[in-house]
Coordinates of C-alpha atoms in Angstrom, one line a residue:
Chain A
M1 CA 0.0 0.0 0.0
E2 CA 1.6 3.2 -1.1
K3 CA 1.4 6.1 1.4
R4 CA -0.9 8.9 0.4
F5 CA -1.6 12.4 1.7
I6 CA -5.3 12.9 2.4
Y7 CA -6.6 16.0 4.1
A8 CA -9.8 14.9 5.9
D9 CA -10.2 17.8 8.3
N10 CA -12.1 20.4 6.3
A11 CA -14.3 21.2 9.3
A12 CA -11.0 22.5 11.0
T13 CA -10.0 24.6 8.0
T14 CA -9.8 24.3 4.2
R15 CA -7.3 25.0 1.5
V16 CA -7.7 28.3 -0.2
S17 CA -9.0 27.4 -3.7
D18 CA -7.0 28.4 -6.7
K19 CA -9.9 30.5 -8.0
V20 CA -10.1 32.4 -4.6
L21 CA -6.3 33.0 -4.5
E22 CA -6.3 34.2 -8.1
A23 CA -9.1 36.7 -7.3
M24 CA -7.2 38.0 -4.3
L25 CA -3.8 38.5 -5.6
P26 CA -4.2 41.8 -7.5
Y27 CA -5.4 43.4 -4.2
F28 CA -2.0 43.1 -2.6
T29 CA 0.2 44.8 -5.1
K30 CA -2.0 46.5 -7.7
A31 CA -5.4 47.3 -6.4
Y32 CA -4.1 48.0 -2.9
G33 CA -6.1 51.2 -2.2
N34 CA -7.8 52.0 1.0
A35 CA -11.5 51.6 0.4
S36 CA -12.2 54.9 2.2
S37 CA -9.9 56.9 -0.1
I38 CA -11.5 59.3 -2.7
Y39 CA -9.2 58.6 -5.7
R40 CA -9.7 55.9 -8.2
L41 CA -7.6 53.3 -6.4
G42 CA -9.7 53.7 -3.3
R43 CA -13.0 53.8 -5.2
D44 CA -12.1 50.6 -7.0
A45 CA -11.4 48.9 -3.7
Q46 CA -14.7 50.2 -2.3
R47 CA -16.6 48.9 -5.3
D48 CA -15.0 45.4 -5.1
V49 CA -15.8 45.2 -1.3
E50 CA -19.4 46.0 -2.2
L51 CA -19.4 43.4 -4.9
A52 CA -18.2 40.8 -2.4
R53 CA -20.9 41.9 0.0
Q54 CA -23.5 41.3 -2.7
K55 CA -22.2 37.8 -3.2
V56 CA -22.3 36.9 0.4
A57 CA -25.8 38.3 0.7
A58 CA -27.0 36.4 -2.3
A59 CA -25.5 33.1 -1.0
I60 CA -27.8 33.2 2.1
G61 CA -30.8 35.1 0.7
A62 CA -30.0 38.4 2.5
E63 CA -29.7 42.0 1.3
P64 CA -26.2 43.4 0.9
T65 CA -26.9 46.1 3.5
E66 CA -27.5 43.3 6.0
I67 CA -24.0 41.9 5.7
Y68 CA -21.1 43.0 7.9
F69 CA -17.6 41.8 7.3
T70 CA -15.7 40.6 10.4
S71 CA -12.4 38.9 11.1
C72 CA -13.7 35.4 11.8
G73 CA -16.7 33.3 12.8
S74 CA -15.8 33.7 16.5
E75 CA -15.9 37.5 16.1
S76 CA -19.3 37.3 14.5
D77 CA -20.6 35.1 17.3
N78 CA -19.2 37.5 19.9
W79 CA -20.6 40.6 18.3
A80 CA -24.1 39.1 17.7
I81 CA -24.4 37.6 21.2
K82 CA -22.9 40.5 23.3
G83 CA -24.4 43.1 21.1
I84 CA -27.9 41.8 21.3
A85 CA -27.5 41.1 25.0
E86 CA -26.4 44.7 25.6
Q87 CA -29.2 46.2 23.5
Q88 CA -31.9 44.0 25.0
A89 CA -30.7 44.6 28.6
L90 CA -31.8 48.2 28.0
K91 CA -35.4 46.8 27.9
G92 CA -34.8 44.7 31.0
K93 CA -34.3 41.5 29.0
R94 CA -31.3 39.6 30.5
H95 CA -32.0 36.0 29.6
I96 CA -30.3 34.1 26.8
I97 CA -31.1 30.6 25.5
T98 CA -28.5 28.4 23.8
S99 CA -27.7 24.7 23.6
V100 CA -25.2 22.6 25.6
F101 CA -23.2 21.6 22.5
E102 CA -22.5 25.0 20.9
H103 CA -19.0 26.0 19.7
H104 CA -17.0 27.6 22.4
A105 CA -17.2 31.0 20.6
V106 CA -20.9 30.9 21.7
L107 CA -20.6 29.0 25.0
H108 CA -17.8 31.1 26.4
T109 CA -19.5 34.3 25.3
C110 CA -22.6 33.2 27.1
Q111 CA -20.5 32.3 30.2
Y112 CA -19.0 35.8 30.1
L113 CA -22.4 37.3 30.0
E114 CA -23.4 35.2 33.0
K115 CA -20.6 36.8 35.0
K116 CA -22.1 40.2 33.8
G117 CA -25.4 39.3 35.3
F118 CA -27.3 37.6 32.5
E119 CA -29.0 34.4 33.0
V120 CA -28.4 31.6 30.4
T121 CA -30.5 28.5 29.8
Y122 CA -28.6 25.7 28.1
V123 CA -31.1 23.4 26.4
P124 CA -30.1 19.8 26.1
V125 CA -29.6 17.8 22.9
N126 CA -30.9 14.3 22.3
D127 CA -28.7 11.2 21.7
K128 CA -28.8 11.8 18.0
G129 CA -27.5 15.3 18.4
F130 CA -30.6 17.5 17.9
V131 CA -32.0 20.4 19.7
D132 CA -35.8 20.1 20.2
P133 CA -37.6 23.3 19.2
A134 CA -40.2 22.5 21.9
D135 CA -37.4 22.8 24.5
I136 CA -36.7 26.3 23.1
Q137 CA -40.3 27.2 23.3
R138 CA -40.5 26.1 27.0
A139 CA -37.3 28.0 27.9
I140 CA -38.5 31.3 26.4
R141 CA -39.5 33.8 29.1
R142 CA -40.8 37.4 29.0
D143 CA -37.2 38.6 29.7
T144 CA -35.5 36.4 27.0
A145 CA -33.2 38.6 25.0
L146 CA -31.8 36.1 22.5
V147 CA -31.9 32.5 21.3
T148 CA -28.7 31.3 19.8
I149 CA -28.5 27.8 18.3
M150 CA -25.8 26.5 15.9
Y151 CA -26.9 25.6 12.4
A152 CA -24.8 22.4 12.2
N153 CA -22.6 21.0 14.9
N154 CA -18.8 21.3 14.2
E155 CA -18.0 17.8 15.7
I156 CA -20.9 15.5 14.8
G157 CA -22.3 17.5 11.9
T158 CA -25.9 17.2 12.8
I159 CA -28.1 19.8 11.1
Q160 CA -30.5 21.5 13.5
P161 CA -34.1 22.3 12.7
I162 CA -33.2 25.9 12.3
G163 CA -36.5 27.0 10.5
E164 CA -38.6 25.5 13.3
I165 CA -36.5 27.1 16.0
A166 CA -36.6 30.5 14.2
A167 CA -40.4 30.2 13.8
V168 CA -40.8 29.6 17.6
C169 CA -38.6 32.6 18.3
R170 CA -40.5 34.8 15.8
E171 CA -43.8 33.8 17.3
M172 CA -42.7 34.6 20.8
G173 CA -41.0 37.8 19.7
V174 CA -37.4 36.8 20.6
I175 CA -34.4 37.5 18.4
F176 CA -32.8 34.4 16.9
H177 CA -29.1 34.0 16.0
T178 CA -27.4 31.0 14.4
D179 CA -23.7 30.1 14.3
A180 CA -23.7 28.8 10.7
V181 CA -19.9 28.5 10.4
Q182 CA -20.0 24.8 9.6
A183 CA -23.2 25.0 7.5
V184 CA -22.7 27.7 5.0
G185 CA -21.8 26.3 1.6
H186 CA -22.8 22.8 2.7
V187 CA -26.6 23.2 3.2
E188 CA -29.0 25.6 1.5
I189 CA -29.6 28.6 3.6
D190 CA -32.2 31.3 3.1
V191 CA -32.3 33.7 6.0
K192 CA -35.5 35.3 4.9
K193 CA -37.5 32.1 4.3
Q194 CA -36.1 30.5 7.5
G195 CA -36.7 33.6 9.6
I196 CA -33.2 34.0 10.8
D197 CA -32.4 37.3 12.5
L198 CA -28.6 37.0 12.8
L199 CA -26.2 34.5 11.3
S200 CA -22.4 34.1 11.7
L201 CA -20.2 32.6 8.9
S202 CA -16.5 32.1 8.4
G203 CA -14.4 32.2 5.2
H204 CA -11.7 29.6 5.9
K205 CA -14.3 26.8 6.2
I206 CA -15.2 27.3 2.6
H207 CA -11.9 27.8 0.8
A208 CA -11.3 31.4 1.6
Q209 CA -8.4 32.5 3.8
K210 CA -8.3 32.5 7.5
G211 CA -9.1 35.8 9.2
I212 CA -12.3 36.8 7.3
G213 CA -15.9 36.2 8.4
A214 CA -19.3 37.9 8.2
L215 CA -22.3 38.6 10.3
Y216 CA -25.8 38.9 8.8
V217 CA -28.1 41.2 10.7
R218 CA -31.7 41.4 9.6
R219 CA -32.8 44.9 8.8
G220 CA -34.7 46.3 11.7
I221 CA -32.5 44.6 14.3
T222 CA -30.5 47.1 16.3
L223 CA -27.0 45.9 17.0
P224 CA -24.5 48.2 18.8
N225 CA -21.3 49.2 17.1
F226 CA -18.6 46.6 17.7
I227 CA -15.3 48.5 16.9
H228 CA -15.3 52.3 17.2
G229 CA -13.1 54.6 15.2
G230 CA -14.1 54.6 11.6
A231 CA -17.0 54.7 9.2
Q232 CA -16.3 51.2 7.8
E233 CA -19.1 48.7 7.8
R234 CA -21.5 51.5 8.1
N235 CA -19.9 52.8 11.3
K236 CA -20.5 49.5 13.0
R237 CA -17.1 47.9 12.7
A238 CA -14.2 50.3 12.3
G239 CA -10.9 49.3 10.8
T240 CA -9.6 49.5 7.3
E241 CA -11.2 46.8 5.2
N242 CA -9.2 43.7 4.5
V243 CA -9.9 44.0 0.8
P244 CA -8.2 40.9 -0.5
A245 CA -9.8 38.7 2.1
I246 CA -13.2 40.2 1.5
V247 CA -12.9 39.7 -2.2
G248 CA -11.8 36.1 -1.6
L249 CA -14.7 35.5 0.7
G250 CA -17.0 36.7 -2.1
V251 CA -15.6 34.3 -4.6
A252 CA -15.4 31.4 -2.1
I253 CA -19.1 31.7 -1.0
E254 CA -20.3 32.1 -4.6
E255 CA -18.5 28.8 -5.4
A256 CA -19.6 27.1 -2.3
V257 CA -23.3 27.6 -3.0
K258 CA -23.1 26.7 -6.6
D259 CA -24.4 23.2 -7.3
I260 CA -24.8 22.7 -3.6
R261 CA -27.3 19.8 -4.0
G262 CA -25.2 17.9 -6.6
R263 CA -22.1 18.3 -4.7
S264 CA -23.7 17.3 -1.4
E265 CA -25.0 14.1 -3.0
R266 CA -21.6 13.2 -4.3
I267 CA -19.8 13.8 -1.0
T268 CA -22.5 12.0 1.0
E269 CA -22.0 8.9 -1.1
K270 CA -18.3 8.8 -0.3
R271 CA -18.9 9.7 3.3
N272 CA -21.4 6.8 3.7
R273 CA -18.9 4.4 2.2
L274 CA -16.4 5.6 4.8
I275 CA -19.0 5.2 7.6
D276 CA -20.0 1.7 6.5
G277 CA -16.4 0.7 6.1
I278 CA -15.2 2.0 9.5
L279 CA -18.2 0.6 11.3
K280 CA -17.2 -2.9 10.2
I281 CA -14.5 -2.6 12.9
P282 CA -16.0 -4.2 16.1
Y283 CA -16.9 -1.9 19.0
T284 CA -17.4 1.3 17.0
R285 CA -20.3 3.6 16.8
L286 CA -21.4 6.5 14.7
N287 CA -22.0 9.7 16.7
G288 CA -24.8 11.9 15.5
D289 CA -27.7 11.1 13.1
R290 CA -26.7 9.2 9.9
D291 CA -28.8 11.3 7.5
K292 CA -29.4 14.7 8.9
R293 CA -25.8 15.6 9.1
L294 CA -23.3 17.7 7.0
P295 CA -22.5 15.8 3.8
G296 CA -18.8 15.6 4.5
N297 CA -18.9 14.9 8.3
L298 CA -18.5 11.6 10.0
N299 CA -17.7 11.1 13.6
I300 CA -17.1 7.6 15.0
S301 CA -16.1 6.4 18.4
V302 CA -13.6 3.5 18.5
E303 CA -13.7 1.8 21.9
G304 CA -10.5 0.7 23.6
V305 CA -8.4 3.3 21.7
E306 CA -7.6 6.9 22.7
G307 CA -8.2 9.6 20.0
E308 CA -4.9 11.4 20.0
S309 CA -2.9 8.3 19.5
L310 CA -5.3 7.4 16.7
L311 CA -4.7 10.8 15.1
L312 CA -0.9 10.5 15.4
M313 CA -1.0 7.0 13.8
L314 CA -3.2 8.3 11.0
D315 CA -0.8 11.3 10.5
M316 CA 2.0 8.8 10.1
N317 CA 0.0 7.3 7.3
G318 CA -0.6 10.6 5.7
I319 CA -4.2 11.1 6.9
C320 CA -5.2 14.4 8.6
A321 CA -8.2 14.0 10.9
S322 CA -9.5 15.2 14.2
S323 CA -10.7 13.9 17.6
G324 CA -12.8 14.9 20.6
S325 CA -10.4 13.3 23.1
A326 CA -9.3 15.1 26.1
C327 CA -5.7 14.9 25.0
T328 CA -6.5 17.0 21.9
S329 CA -8.3 19.6 23.9
G330 CA -5.6 20.1 26.5
S331 CA -8.0 19.2 29.4
L332 CA -8.9 16.0 31.2
D333 CA -12.5 16.0 29.8
P334 CA -13.3 14.8 26.4
S335 CA -15.4 16.9 24.0
H336 CA -18.5 18.5 25.5
V337 CA -20.3 17.7 22.3
L338 CA -19.8 14.0 22.6
L339 CA -20.6 14.0 26.3
S340 CA -23.9 16.0 25.5
I341 CA -25.2 13.2 23.3
G342 CA -24.7 10.8 26.2
L343 CA -21.3 9.2 25.4
K344 CA -19.3 7.9 28.4
H345 CA -16.0 9.6 28.9
E346 CA -14.0 6.5 27.8
V347 CA -16.0 6.2 24.6
A348 CA -15.7 9.9 23.9
H349 CA -11.9 9.7 24.3
G350 CA -11.8 7.4 21.3
S351 CA -13.6 9.5 18.8
L352 CA -12.5 10.3 15.3
R353 CA -13.8 13.0 13.1
L354 CA -13.3 13.0 9.3
S355 CA -14.6 15.9 7.3
I356 CA -14.2 15.3 3.6
E357 CA -14.8 17.3 0.5
E358 CA -15.4 16.7 -3.1
D359 CA -11.7 16.4 -3.9
I360 CA -11.5 13.1 -2.1
T361 CA -11.1 10.2 -4.6
D362 CA -12.5 6.7 -4.5
D363 CA -8.9 5.6 -4.1
D364 CA -8.5 7.9 -1.1
V365 CA -11.6 6.3 0.5
D366 CA -10.2 2.8 -0.1
Y367 CA -6.9 3.9 1.4
I368 CA -8.5 5.3 4.5
L369 CA -10.5 2.1 4.9
E370 CA -7.4 0.1 4.6
V371 CA -5.4 2.2 7.1
I372 CA -7.9 2.8 9.9
P373 CA -8.6 -0.9 10.8
K374 CA -4.8 -1.6 10.9
V375 CA -4.1 1.4 13.1
V376 CA -7.0 0.5 15.4
E377 CA -5.8 -3.0 15.7
R378 CA -2.3 -1.9 16.5
L379 CA -3.4 0.5 19.2
R380 CA -5.8 -2.1 20.6
E381 CA -3.1 -4.6 20.9
M382 CA -1.2 -2.4 23.4
S383 CA -4.3 -1.2 25.1
P384 CA -5.1 -2.4 28.6
V385 CA -8.7 -1.1 28.2
W386 CA -9.2 -3.3 25.1
E387 CA -7.7 -6.2 27.1
K388 CA -10.2 -5.7 29.8
M389 CA -13.1 -5.3 27.4
M390 CA -12.1 -8.6 25.7
K391 CA -11.9 -10.4 29.1
G392 CA -15.3 -8.9 30.0
E393 CA -13.9 -7.0 32.9
E394 CA -15.3 -3.7 34.1
I395 CA -13.6 -0.6 32.8
V396 CA -13.2 2.0 35.5
Chain B
M1 CA 1.2 21.2 20.2
M2 CA 4.7 20.1 19.5
Y3 CA 6.1 16.7 20.3
S4 CA 9.8 16.1 20.1
E5 CA 11.2 13.7 17.5
K6 CA 12.0 11.3 20.4
V7 CA 8.4 11.3 21.6
L8 CA 7.2 10.6 18.1
D9 CA 9.8 7.8 17.7
H10 CA 8.8 6.2 21.0
F11 CA 5.1 6.5 20.1
S12 CA 5.4 5.0 16.6
N13 CA 7.9 2.3 17.7
P14 CA 7.3 1.8 21.3
R15 CA 9.9 -0.4 23.1
N16 CA 8.9 -3.3 25.4
V17 CA 5.2 -3.5 24.5
G18 CA 3.4 -6.5 25.8
E19 CA 2.9 -8.7 28.9
I20 CA 5.1 -11.0 31.0
E21 CA 3.2 -14.0 31.9
D22 CA 5.2 -15.0 34.9
A23 CA 5.9 -11.4 36.0
D24 CA 7.2 -10.8 39.6
G25 CA 5.3 -7.5 39.8
V26 CA 2.4 -6.0 37.9
G27 CA 1.1 -2.5 38.4
E28 CA -1.7 -0.4 36.8
V29 CA -2.4 3.3 37.1
G30 CA -4.7 5.9 35.6
N31 CA -8.3 5.4 34.5
A32 CA -10.2 5.2 31.2
K33 CA -12.4 8.1 32.2
C34 CA -9.4 10.5 32.1
G35 CA -8.1 8.9 29.0
D36 CA -4.8 7.3 30.3
I37 CA -4.2 3.8 31.7
M38 CA -0.7 2.3 32.0
K39 CA 0.0 -1.3 33.0
M40 CA 3.6 -2.4 33.8
Y41 CA 5.0 -5.9 34.1
L42 CA 8.4 -6.5 35.8
K43 CA 10.6 -9.6 35.9
I44 CA 13.1 -9.3 38.7
D45 CA 16.2 -11.6 39.1
N46 CA 18.7 -11.1 42.0
G47 CA 17.6 -7.5 42.4
I48 CA 18.0 -6.7 38.7
I49 CA 15.0 -5.9 36.4
S50 CA 15.7 -8.5 33.9
D51 CA 12.6 -7.8 31.8
V52 CA 9.9 -5.2 31.7
K53 CA 6.8 -4.8 29.4
F54 CA 4.0 -2.4 29.2
K55 CA 0.5 -1.8 27.8
T56 CA -0.9 1.7 27.6
Y57 CA -4.2 3.2 26.6
G58 CA -3.7 6.9 26.1
C59 CA -2.3 9.7 24.0
G60 CA 1.0 9.9 22.2
A61 CA 2.7 11.2 25.3
A62 CA 1.3 8.4 27.4
V63 CA 2.7 5.8 25.1
A64 CA 6.0 7.5 24.7
T65 CA 6.6 8.0 28.4
S66 CA 5.7 4.4 29.1
S67 CA 8.1 3.2 26.4
M68 CA 10.9 5.5 27.7
A69 CA 10.3 4.5 31.3
T70 CA 10.8 0.8 30.5
E71 CA 14.0 1.6 28.6
L72 CA 15.4 3.5 31.5
I73 CA 14.9 0.7 34.0
K74 CA 15.5 -2.5 31.9
G75 CA 18.6 -4.3 33.0
K76 CA 19.0 -1.9 36.0
P77 CA 19.0 -2.7 39.7
V78 CA 15.6 -2.3 41.5
S79 CA 17.1 0.7 43.4
D80 CA 17.4 2.5 40.0
A81 CA 13.8 1.9 39.2
L82 CA 12.8 3.1 42.7
S83 CA 14.6 6.4 42.2
L84 CA 13.3 6.9 38.6
T85 CA 11.6 10.3 38.4
N86 CA 9.1 11.6 35.9
K87 CA 11.7 14.4 35.2
A88 CA 14.2 11.8 34.1
V89 CA 11.6 10.4 31.7
V90 CA 10.8 13.9 30.3
E91 CA 14.5 14.7 29.8
A92 CA 15.2 11.4 28.1
L93 CA 12.4 12.3 25.7
D94 CA 13.8 15.8 25.0
G95 CA 10.9 17.3 26.8
L96 CA 7.1 17.2 26.8
P97 CA 4.5 19.8 26.2
Q98 CA 3.3 21.4 29.5
V99 CA -0.2 19.8 29.2
K100 CA 1.4 16.4 28.8
L101 CA 3.7 16.3 31.9
H102 CA 1.0 14.4 33.8
C103 CA 1.8 11.5 31.5
S104 CA 5.3 11.3 32.7
V105 CA 4.1 11.3 36.3
L106 CA 1.8 8.4 35.4
A107 CA 4.7 6.4 33.9
E108 CA 6.8 6.9 37.1
Q109 CA 3.8 5.8 39.2
A110 CA 3.2 2.7 37.0
I111 CA 6.6 1.5 37.6
K112 CA 6.2 2.2 41.4
S113 CA 2.9 0.4 41.3
A114 CA 4.5 -2.7 39.8
L115 CA 7.4 -2.5 42.4
S116 CA 4.8 -2.3 45.2
D117 CA 3.2 -5.4 43.8
Y118 CA 6.6 -7.1 43.7
Y119 CA 7.3 -6.3 47.4
T120 CA 3.8 -7.3 48.5
R121 CA 4.4 -10.7 46.8
Q122 CA 7.6 -11.0 48.8
G123 CA 5.7 -10.4 52.0
I124 CA 7.3 -7.1 52.4
D125 CA 5.3 -3.9 53.2
P126 CA 6.0 -1.7 50.1
L127 CA 4.9 1.5 51.6
P128 CA 8.2 2.5 53.4
I129 CA 10.2 1.5 50.3
V130 CA 8.1 2.6 47.4
G131 CA 5.9 5.3 49.0
E132 CA 2.3 6.1 48.1
I133 CA 1.1 5.4 44.5
K134 CA -0.8 8.3 42.9
D135 CA -2.8 6.2 40.4
E136 CA -4.7 9.0 38.9
D137 CA -3.6 12.1 37.2

């Protein structure tokens, strides 16, 4: 078996596409003007920033004036949540609803607000990895300022019933934000039809560069200014525009939503082949729902094996993947996402996430399915946990 | 997070993996909940550690520290094994990331746990010789 290099961690970040890079390059050395300048070079930059804004808006069914460029998905989340909290607190609303398995950009922001006197309800998710809109409805109070629920989970890929949750919020008069960093470009999004008030997205998950994101804010929603000191982003987020990155995001998102259904089907087929192949290994389980998940995401727990050592072994075989083990998070606890769907610690430690894209070939899939069982067998041979499992002893 | 070449070498080619069926001392530390378990087997002849094997469930550092710890005591007098510190294991591996230092402590404790078992089997109270075993990190 010849060693290959396979990047299967696109949920972590993606390669900048050739088309995106090509579109960006002129803005470094030729069209380098400050978009706020009056002369031609500046006006051109301004025009191209606005073109990119139109592309981002079109990709999610928004108006260009509802799109604000930020530096990343985490910034968009921070701005949306802290901004709405601050604004709503003026009306005496100091309660926020989110879920237990959000990205830390949302969870830690909510925890920060708790310290500032806000109350936060963390709704649970079921064992398949879904938030129940009825739980949101029950949690909403008269003083609820915001509901923030992720569109698709970054670890287990489950796609949440966003339209239903938004409808509940709309009916109860509560603002709804969604962290759609993992979803944009992978599932069809229409903020108007779905009734989404605010949405965070990130460039580097869809083949733009790192360091660029956007926040959609529905017209009529008042969001306080985030960075003071300039008229950029309609006074809301000062700072000279990162023109190349913004242009790149425009191209990337346009590409990402093109043929989204066909691409999704093709990726899903390969993903399912990976799932079926890996699940042939005894004592493995798929985390998250099999069907209502991101096309390229698979997350499998391999019992008797620890995730980080699995990743290192895969890396030695040229495969880049990710895990929810404690050792990859730098704490003693494994992923909060895997614990939230009811996994035991020792099962969560042995999780493996692959996030594939269309560039993966059938030969790549075959290679992965050849490598993983071998690596798992090798690690299990030296695992006292596996030994106990095979002897039927209790694992403490 | 950066692992040294030595850590990666001991992880990908761990030394002394396995079990010793007629071991003179066996010790196990850690727990699956925290993600690390190390099991050590010692064969001791005339006060010399004539053979040592290990099995580890855990991260790259857990495997590498177990492997290095066995290398450092194999063929050495029991007194050397008793005085093995986690620091010596870390140094022999050219360092470990801060968040992985607990793995080296676990490796030290795994050997002490196996030595405790050895003394217990000899009818000797291990506590004054080996000290307390911290079996969780």
